[in-house]
mmCIF file of C-alpha atoms and ligand atoms in Angstrom:
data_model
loop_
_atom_site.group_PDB
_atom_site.id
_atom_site.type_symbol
_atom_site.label_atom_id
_atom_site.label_comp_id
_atom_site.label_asym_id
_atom_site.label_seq_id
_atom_site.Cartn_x
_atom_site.Cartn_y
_atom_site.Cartn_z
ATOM 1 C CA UNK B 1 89.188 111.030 124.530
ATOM 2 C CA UNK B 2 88.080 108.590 126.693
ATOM 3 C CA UNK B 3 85.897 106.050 125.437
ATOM 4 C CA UNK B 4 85.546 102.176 124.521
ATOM 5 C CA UNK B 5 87.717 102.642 121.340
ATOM 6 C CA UNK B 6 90.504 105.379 122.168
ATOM 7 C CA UNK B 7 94.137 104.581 121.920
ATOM 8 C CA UNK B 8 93.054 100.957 120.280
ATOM 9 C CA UNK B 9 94.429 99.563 117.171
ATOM 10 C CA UNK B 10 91.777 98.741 114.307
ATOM 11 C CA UNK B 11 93.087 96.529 111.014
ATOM 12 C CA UNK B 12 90.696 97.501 108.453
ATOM 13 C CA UNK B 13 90.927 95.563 105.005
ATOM 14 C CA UNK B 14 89.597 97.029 101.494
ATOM 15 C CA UNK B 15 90.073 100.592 103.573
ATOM 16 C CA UNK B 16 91.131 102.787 100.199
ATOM 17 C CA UNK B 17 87.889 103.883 99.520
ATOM 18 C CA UNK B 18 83.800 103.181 99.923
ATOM 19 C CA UNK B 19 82.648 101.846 103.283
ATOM 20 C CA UNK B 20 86.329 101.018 104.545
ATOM 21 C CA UNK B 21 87.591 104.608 104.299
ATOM 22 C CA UNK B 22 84.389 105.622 106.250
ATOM 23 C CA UNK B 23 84.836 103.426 108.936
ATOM 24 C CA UNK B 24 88.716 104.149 109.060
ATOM 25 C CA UNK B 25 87.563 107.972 109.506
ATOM 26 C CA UNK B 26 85.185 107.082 112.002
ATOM 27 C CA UNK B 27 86.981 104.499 113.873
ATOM 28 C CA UNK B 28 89.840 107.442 113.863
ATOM 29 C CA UNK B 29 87.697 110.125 115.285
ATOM 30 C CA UNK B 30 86.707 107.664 118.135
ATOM 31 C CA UNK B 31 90.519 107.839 119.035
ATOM 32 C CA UNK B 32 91.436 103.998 117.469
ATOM 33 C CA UNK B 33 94.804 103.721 115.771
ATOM 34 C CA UNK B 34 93.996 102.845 112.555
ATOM 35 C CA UNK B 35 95.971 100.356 109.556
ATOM 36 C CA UNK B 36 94.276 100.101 106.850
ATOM 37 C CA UNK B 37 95.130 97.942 104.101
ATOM 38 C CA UNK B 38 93.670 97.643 100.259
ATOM 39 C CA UNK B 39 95.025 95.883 96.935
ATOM 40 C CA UNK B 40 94.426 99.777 95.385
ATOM 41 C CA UNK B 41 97.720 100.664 96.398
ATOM 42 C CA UNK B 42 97.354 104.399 94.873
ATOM 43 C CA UNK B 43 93.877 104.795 96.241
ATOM 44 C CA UNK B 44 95.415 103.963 99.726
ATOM 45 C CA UNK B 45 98.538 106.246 99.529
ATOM 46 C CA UNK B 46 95.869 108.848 98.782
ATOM 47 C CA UNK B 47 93.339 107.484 101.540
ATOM 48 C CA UNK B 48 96.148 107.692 104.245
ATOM 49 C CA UNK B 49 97.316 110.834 103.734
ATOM 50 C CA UNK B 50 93.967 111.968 103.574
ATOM 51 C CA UNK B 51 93.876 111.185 107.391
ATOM 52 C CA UNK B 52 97.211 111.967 108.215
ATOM 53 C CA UNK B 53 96.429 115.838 107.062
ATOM 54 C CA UNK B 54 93.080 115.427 110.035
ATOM 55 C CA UNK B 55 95.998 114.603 112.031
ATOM 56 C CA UNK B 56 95.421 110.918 112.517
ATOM 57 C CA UNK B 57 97.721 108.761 113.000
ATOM 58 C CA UNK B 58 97.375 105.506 110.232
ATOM 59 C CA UNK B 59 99.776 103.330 108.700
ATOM 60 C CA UNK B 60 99.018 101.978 105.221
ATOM 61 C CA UNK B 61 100.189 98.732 104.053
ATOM 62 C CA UNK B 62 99.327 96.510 100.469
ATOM 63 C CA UNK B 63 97.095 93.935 101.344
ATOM 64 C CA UNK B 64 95.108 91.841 98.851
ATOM 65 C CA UNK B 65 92.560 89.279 101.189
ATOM 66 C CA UNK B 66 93.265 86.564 99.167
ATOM 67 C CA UNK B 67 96.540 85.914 100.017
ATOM 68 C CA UNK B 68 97.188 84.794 103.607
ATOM 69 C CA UNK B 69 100.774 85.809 103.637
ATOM 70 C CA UNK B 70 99.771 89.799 103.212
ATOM 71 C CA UNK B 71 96.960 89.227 106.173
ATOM 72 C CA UNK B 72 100.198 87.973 108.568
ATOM 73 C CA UNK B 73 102.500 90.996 107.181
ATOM 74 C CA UNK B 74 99.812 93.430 108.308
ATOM 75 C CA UNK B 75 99.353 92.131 111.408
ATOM 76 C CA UNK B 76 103.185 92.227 112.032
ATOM 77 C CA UNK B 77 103.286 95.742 110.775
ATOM 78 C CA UNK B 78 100.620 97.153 113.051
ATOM 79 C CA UNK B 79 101.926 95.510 116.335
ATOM 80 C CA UNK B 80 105.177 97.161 115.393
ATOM 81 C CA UNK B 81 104.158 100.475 114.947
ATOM 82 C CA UNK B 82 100.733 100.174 117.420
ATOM 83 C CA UNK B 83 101.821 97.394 119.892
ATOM 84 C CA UNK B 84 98.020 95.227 120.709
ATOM 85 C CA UNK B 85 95.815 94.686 118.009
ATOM 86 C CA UNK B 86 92.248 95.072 119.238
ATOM 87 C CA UNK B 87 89.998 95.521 116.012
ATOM 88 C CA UNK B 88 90.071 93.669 112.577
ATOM 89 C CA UNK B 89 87.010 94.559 110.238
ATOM 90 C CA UNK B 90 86.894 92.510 107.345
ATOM 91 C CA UNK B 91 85.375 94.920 104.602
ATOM 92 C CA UNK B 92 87.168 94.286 101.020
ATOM 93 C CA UNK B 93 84.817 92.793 98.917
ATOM 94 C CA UNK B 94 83.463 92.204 95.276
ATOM 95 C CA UNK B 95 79.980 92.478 93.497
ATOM 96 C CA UNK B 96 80.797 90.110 91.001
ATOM 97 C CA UNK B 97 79.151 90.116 87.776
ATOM 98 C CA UNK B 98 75.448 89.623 87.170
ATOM 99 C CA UNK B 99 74.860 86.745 85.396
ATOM 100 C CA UNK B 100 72.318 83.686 84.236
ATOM 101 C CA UNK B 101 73.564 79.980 85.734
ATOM 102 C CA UNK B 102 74.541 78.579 82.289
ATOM 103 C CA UNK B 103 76.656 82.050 81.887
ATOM 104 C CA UNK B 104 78.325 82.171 85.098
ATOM 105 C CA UNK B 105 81.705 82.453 84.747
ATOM 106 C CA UNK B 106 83.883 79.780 86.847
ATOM 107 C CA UNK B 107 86.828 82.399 87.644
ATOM 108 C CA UNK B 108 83.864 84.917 88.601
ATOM 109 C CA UNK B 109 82.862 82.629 91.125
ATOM 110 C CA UNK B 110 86.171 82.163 92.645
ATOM 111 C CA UNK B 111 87.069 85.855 92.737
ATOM 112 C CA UNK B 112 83.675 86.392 94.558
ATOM 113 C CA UNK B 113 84.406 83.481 96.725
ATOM 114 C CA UNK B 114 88.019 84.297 97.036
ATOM 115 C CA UNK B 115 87.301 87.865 98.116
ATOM 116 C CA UNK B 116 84.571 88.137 100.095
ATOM 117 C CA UNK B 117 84.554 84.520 101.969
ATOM 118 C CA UNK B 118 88.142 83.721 102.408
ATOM 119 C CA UNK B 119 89.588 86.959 102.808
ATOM 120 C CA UNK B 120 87.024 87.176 105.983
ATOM 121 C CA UNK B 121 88.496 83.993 106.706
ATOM 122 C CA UNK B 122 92.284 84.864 106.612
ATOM 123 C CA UNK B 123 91.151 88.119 108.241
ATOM 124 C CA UNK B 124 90.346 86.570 111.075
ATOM 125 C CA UNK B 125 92.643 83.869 111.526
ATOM 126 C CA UNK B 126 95.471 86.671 111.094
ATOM 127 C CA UNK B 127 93.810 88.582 113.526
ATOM 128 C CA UNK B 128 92.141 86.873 116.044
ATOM 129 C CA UNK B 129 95.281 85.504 117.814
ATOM 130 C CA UNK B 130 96.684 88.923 118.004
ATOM 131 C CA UNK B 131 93.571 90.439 119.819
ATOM 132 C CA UNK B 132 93.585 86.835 121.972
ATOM 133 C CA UNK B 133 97.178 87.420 123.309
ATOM 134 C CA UNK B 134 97.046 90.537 124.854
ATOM 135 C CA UNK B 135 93.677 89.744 127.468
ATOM 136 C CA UNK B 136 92.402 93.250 126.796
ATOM 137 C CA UNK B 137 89.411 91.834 124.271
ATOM 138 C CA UNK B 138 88.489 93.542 121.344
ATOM 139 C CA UNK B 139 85.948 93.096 118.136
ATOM 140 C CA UNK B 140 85.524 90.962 114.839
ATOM 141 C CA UNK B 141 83.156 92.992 112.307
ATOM 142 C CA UNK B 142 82.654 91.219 109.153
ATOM 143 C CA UNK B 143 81.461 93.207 106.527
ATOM 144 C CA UNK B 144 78.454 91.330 104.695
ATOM 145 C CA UNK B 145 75.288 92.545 103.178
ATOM 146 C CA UNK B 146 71.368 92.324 102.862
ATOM 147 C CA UNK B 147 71.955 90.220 100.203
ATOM 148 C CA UNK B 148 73.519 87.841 102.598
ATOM 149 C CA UNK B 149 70.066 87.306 103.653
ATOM 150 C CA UNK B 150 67.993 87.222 100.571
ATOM 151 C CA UNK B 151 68.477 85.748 97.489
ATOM 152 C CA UNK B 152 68.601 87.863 94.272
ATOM 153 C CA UNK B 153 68.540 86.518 90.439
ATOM 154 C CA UNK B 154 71.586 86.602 88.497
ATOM 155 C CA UNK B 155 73.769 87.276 91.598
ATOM 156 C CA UNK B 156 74.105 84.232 93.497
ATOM 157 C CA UNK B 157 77.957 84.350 93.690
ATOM 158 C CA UNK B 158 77.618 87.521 95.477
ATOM 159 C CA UNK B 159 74.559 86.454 97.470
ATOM 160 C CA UNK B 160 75.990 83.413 98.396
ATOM 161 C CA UNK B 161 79.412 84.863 99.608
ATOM 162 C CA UNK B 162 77.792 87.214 102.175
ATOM 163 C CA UNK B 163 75.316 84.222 103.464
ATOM 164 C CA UNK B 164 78.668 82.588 104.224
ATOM 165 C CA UNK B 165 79.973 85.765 105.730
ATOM 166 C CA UNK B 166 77.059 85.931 108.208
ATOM 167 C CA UNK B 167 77.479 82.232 108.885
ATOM 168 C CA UNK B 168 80.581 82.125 110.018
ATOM 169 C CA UNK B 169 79.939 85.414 111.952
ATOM 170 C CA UNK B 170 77.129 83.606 114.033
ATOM 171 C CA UNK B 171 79.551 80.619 114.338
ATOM 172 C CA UNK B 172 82.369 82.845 115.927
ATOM 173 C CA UNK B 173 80.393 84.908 117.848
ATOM 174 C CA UNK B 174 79.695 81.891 120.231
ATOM 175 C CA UNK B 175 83.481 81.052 119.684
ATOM 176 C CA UNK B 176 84.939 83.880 120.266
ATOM 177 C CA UNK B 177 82.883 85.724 123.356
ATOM 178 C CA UNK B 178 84.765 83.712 126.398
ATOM 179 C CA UNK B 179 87.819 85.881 125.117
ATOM 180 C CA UNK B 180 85.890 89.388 125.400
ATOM 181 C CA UNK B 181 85.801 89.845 121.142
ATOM 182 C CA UNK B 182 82.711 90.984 120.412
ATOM 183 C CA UNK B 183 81.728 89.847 116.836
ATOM 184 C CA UNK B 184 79.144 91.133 114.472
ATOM 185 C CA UNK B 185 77.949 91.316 111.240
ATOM 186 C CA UNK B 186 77.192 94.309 109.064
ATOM 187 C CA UNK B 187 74.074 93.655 106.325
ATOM 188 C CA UNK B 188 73.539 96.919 104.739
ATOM 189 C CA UNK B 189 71.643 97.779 101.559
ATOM 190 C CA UNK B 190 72.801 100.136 99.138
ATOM 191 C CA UNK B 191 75.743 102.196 99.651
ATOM 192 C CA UNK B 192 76.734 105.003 97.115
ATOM 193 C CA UNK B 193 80.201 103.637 96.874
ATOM 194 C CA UNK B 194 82.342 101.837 93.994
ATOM 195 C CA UNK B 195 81.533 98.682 94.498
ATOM 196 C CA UNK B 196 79.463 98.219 91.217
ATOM 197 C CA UNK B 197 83.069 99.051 89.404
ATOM 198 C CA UNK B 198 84.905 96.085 91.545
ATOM 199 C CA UNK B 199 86.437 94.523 88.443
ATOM 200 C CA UNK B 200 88.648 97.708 88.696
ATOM 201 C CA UNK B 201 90.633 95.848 90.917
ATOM 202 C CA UNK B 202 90.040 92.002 89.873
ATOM 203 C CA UNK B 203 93.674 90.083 90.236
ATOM 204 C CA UNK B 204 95.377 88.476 87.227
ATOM 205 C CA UNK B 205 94.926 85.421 88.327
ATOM 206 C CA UNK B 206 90.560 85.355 87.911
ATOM 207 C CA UNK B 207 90.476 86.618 84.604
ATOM 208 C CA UNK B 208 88.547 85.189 82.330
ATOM 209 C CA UNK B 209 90.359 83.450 79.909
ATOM 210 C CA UNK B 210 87.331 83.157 77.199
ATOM 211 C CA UNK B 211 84.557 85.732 76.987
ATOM 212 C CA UNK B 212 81.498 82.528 77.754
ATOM 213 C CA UNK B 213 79.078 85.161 78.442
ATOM 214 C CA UNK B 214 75.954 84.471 76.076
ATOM 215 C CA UNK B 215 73.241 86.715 77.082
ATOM 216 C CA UNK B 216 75.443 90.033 76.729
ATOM 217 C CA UNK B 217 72.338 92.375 76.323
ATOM 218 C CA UNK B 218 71.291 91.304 79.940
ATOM 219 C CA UNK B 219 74.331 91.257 81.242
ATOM 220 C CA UNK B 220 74.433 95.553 80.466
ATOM 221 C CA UNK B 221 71.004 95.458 81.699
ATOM 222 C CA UNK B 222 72.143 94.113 84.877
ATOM 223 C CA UNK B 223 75.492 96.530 85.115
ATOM 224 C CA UNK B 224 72.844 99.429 84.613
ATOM 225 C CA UNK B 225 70.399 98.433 86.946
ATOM 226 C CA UNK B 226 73.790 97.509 89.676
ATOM 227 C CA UNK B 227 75.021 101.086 89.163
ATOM 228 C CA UNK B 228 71.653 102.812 89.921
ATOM 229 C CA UNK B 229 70.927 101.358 92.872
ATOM 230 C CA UNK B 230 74.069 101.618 93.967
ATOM 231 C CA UNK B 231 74.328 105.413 93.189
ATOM 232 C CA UNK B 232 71.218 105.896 95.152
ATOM 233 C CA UNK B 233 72.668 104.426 98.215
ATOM 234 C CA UNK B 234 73.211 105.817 101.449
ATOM 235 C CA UNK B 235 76.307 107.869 102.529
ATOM 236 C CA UNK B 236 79.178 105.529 103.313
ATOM 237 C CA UNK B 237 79.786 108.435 106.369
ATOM 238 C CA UNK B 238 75.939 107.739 107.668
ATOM 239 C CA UNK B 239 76.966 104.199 107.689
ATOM 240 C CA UNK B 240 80.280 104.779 109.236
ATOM 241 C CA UNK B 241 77.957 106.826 112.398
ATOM 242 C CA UNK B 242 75.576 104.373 112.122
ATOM 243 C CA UNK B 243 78.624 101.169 112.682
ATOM 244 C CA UNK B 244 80.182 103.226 115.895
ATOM 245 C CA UNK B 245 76.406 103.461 117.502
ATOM 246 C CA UNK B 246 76.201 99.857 116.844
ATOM 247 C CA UNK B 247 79.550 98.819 118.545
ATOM 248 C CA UNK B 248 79.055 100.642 121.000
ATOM 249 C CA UNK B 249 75.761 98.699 122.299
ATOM 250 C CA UNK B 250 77.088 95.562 121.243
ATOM 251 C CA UNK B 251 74.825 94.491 118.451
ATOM 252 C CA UNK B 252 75.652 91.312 116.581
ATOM 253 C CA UNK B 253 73.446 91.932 113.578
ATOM 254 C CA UNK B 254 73.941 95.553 112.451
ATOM 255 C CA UNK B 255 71.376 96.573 109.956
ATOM 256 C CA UNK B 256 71.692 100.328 108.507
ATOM 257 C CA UNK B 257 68.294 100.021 106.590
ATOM 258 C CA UNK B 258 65.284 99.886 108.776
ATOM 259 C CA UNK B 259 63.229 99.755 105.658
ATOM 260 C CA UNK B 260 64.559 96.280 104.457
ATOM 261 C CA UNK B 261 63.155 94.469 107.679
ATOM 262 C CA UNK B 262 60.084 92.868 105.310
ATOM 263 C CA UNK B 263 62.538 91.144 103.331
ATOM 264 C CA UNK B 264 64.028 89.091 106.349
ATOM 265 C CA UNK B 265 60.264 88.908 107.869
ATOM 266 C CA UNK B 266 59.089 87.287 104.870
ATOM 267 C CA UNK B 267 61.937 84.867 104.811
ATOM 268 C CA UNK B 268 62.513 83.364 108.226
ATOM 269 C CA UNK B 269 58.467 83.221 107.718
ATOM 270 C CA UNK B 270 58.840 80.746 104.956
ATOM 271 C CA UNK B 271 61.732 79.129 106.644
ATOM 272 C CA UNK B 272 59.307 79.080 109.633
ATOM 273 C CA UNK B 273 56.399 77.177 107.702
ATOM 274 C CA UNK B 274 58.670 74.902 105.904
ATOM 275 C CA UNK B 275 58.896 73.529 109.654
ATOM 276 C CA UNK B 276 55.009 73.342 109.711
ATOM 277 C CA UNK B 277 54.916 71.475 106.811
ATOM 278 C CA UNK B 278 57.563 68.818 108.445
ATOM 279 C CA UNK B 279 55.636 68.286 111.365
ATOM 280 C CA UNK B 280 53.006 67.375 109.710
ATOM 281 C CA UNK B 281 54.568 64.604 107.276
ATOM 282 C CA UNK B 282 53.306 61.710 106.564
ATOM 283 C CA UNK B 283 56.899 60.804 106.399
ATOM 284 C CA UNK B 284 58.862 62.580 109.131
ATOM 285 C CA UNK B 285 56.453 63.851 111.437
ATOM 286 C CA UNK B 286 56.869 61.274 114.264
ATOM 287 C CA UNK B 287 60.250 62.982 114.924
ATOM 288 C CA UNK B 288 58.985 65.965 115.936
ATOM 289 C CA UNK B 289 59.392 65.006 119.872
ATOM 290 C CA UNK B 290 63.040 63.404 119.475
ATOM 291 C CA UNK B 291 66.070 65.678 121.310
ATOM 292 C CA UNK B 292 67.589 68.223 118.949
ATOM 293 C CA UNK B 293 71.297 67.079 118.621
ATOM 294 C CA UNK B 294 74.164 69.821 118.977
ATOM 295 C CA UNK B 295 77.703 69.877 120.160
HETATM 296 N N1 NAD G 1 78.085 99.618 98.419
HETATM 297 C C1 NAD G 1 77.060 98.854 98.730
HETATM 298 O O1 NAD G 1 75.902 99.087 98.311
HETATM 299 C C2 NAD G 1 77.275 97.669 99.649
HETATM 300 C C3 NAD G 1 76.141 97.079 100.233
HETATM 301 C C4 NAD G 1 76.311 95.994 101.075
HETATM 302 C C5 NAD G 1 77.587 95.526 101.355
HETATM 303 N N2 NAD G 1 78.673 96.101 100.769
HETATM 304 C C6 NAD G 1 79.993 95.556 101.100
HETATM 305 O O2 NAD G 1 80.812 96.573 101.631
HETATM 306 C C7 NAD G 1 82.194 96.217 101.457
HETATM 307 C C8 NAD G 1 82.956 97.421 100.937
HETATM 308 O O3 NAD G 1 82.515 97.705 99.609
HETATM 309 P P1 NAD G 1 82.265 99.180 99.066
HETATM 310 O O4 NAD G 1 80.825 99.306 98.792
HETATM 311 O O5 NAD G 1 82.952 100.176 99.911
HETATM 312 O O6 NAD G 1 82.978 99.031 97.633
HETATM 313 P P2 NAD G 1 84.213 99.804 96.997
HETATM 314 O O7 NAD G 1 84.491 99.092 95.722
HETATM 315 O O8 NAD G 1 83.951 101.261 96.956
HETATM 316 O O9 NAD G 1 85.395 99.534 98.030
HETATM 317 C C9 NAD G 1 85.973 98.254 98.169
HETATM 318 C C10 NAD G 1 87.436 98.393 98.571
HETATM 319 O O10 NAD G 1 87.982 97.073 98.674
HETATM 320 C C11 NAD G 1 89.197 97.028 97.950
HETATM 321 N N3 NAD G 1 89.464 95.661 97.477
HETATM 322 C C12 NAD G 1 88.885 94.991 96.445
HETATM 323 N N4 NAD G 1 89.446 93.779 96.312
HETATM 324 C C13 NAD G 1 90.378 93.661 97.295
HETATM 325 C C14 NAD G 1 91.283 92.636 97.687
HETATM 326 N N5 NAD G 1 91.376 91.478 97.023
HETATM 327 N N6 NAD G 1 92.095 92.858 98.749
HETATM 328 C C15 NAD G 1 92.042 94.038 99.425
HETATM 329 N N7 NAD G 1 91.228 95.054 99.080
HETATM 330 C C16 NAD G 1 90.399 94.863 98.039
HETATM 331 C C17 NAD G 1 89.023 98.017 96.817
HETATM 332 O O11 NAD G 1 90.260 98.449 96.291
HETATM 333 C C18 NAD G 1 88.242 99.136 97.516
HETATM 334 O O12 NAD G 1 89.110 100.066 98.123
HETATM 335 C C19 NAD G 1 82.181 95.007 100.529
HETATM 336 O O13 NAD G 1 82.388 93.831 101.289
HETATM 337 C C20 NAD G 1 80.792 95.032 99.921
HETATM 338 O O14 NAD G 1 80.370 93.762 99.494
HETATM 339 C C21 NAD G 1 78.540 97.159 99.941
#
């Protein structure tokens, strides 16, 4: 097979199940040696030989993103059996647990946080000098959300994890394309996946040692509401196709609902105004012609 991807090595993280067995199936099928990695270690014995029986050839190794020393053992593990390292997709990730401010769980918070921003962190700090060394280039994808940009009530750990994750996307992307990585971000909407059951996997050390939540009867309301939309997602395999297409023309933002664009149009639009309404301050105004400061 000859294409962009074939007889390249992709690291995949959370890749037992969901979105990261899709894209470890369709990064496979594109020819890319594939490790994938998840904290489910029975889902992933079961994931890998899944592959292995298409014929692919994966190696499987424990990984839980929150612990750097796992991220560097998977890395040494896949040069070993691959050589180069030329992909690393950051996809494990957490929905957290709906929830009012005064309710919100401080160990919640830091799983969410743990998860979904520092795992993409150690991810690609693991990662990224691997692809450096060898010259040949290679791609970051970080696996965000829509709700990294959009608010939603009662999940701002979650909404505020995958704003991070497309922040620190758009600050690598300028970082990282004089070395030939290409580095996007994936935002999609509603997957038919597992991810409204992520406690399943929630580590020891985030549970919650007393039960604060008040408002329990919203709280179901919320898990309810979580698991319908989420079982009226999209394929994880249409999003898998739709990923490859993206790579493939080099997109930075990679959207897989074309019916969510109102919800970023109406927010950079308010973002937008809020600028209006600066310039013409009483207050600030008079800055408007100064030189915009960078470095
Ligand atoms: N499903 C959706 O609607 C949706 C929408 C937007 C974004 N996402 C994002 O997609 C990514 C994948 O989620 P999914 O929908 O496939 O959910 P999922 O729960 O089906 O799969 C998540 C996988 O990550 C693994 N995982 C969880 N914690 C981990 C850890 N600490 N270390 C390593 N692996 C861990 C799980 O075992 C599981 O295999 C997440 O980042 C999620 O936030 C999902």
């Amino acid at each position: 097979m000859s294409n962009e991807f074939a007889g390249k090595t992709a690291v995949i993280s959370g890749a037992a199940g969901g979105i990261g067995f899709a894209l470890a199936e369709a990064l496979a099928k594109q020819g890319m040696n594939i490790v994938m990695g998840d904290i489910d270690h029975i889902a992933l014995a079961e994931s890998g030989r899944v592959l292995r029986e298409q014929g692919f050839d994966v190696l499987t190794c424990a990984l839980d993103v929150t612990d750097y020393s796992q991220w560097e053992d998977i890395v040494a593990n896949a040069k070993e059996k691959f050589g180069n390292v030329h992909m690393v997709i950051n996809n494990a990730g957490v929905g957290g647990t709906p929830s009012k401010i005064e309710d919100s769980e401080h160990e919640t918070w830091r799983w969410v946080m743990d998860v979904n921003v520092m795992g993409v962190l150690y991810g690609a700090q693991a990662c990224v000098p691997a692809i450096k060394e060898h010259g040949e280039g290679g791609w970051v994808l970080n696996v965000a959300s829509m709700a990294g940009m959009m608010g939603m009530p009662y999940a701002g750990a979650y909404c505020a994890s995958k704003a991070a994750v497309v922040s620190m996307t758009e600050s690598w992307v300028a970082e990282l394309k004089h070395f030939k990585i290409h580095t996007s971000v994936l935002c999609p909407a509603f997957v038919k996946t597992r991810i409204h059951e992520s406690y399943r996997n929630r580590q020891q050390k985030y549970a919650v040692a007393v039960d604060k939540r008040i408002d329990k009867e919203k709280l179901e309301a919320g898990a309810k509401a979580a698991t319908m939309a989420v079982e009226s997602g999209i394929p994880a395999t249409l999003l898998a196709e739709r990923v490859v297409e993206a790579l493939k023309s080099k997109q930075t933002y990679i959207y897989t609902h074309p019916n969510y664009r109102q919800v970023t149009t109406e927010r950079f639009k308010a973002i937008d105004n809020a600028f209006e309404d600066a310039e013409k301050s009483a207050v600030v105004g008079h800055l408007i012609n100064d030189e915009i400061v960078t470095f």
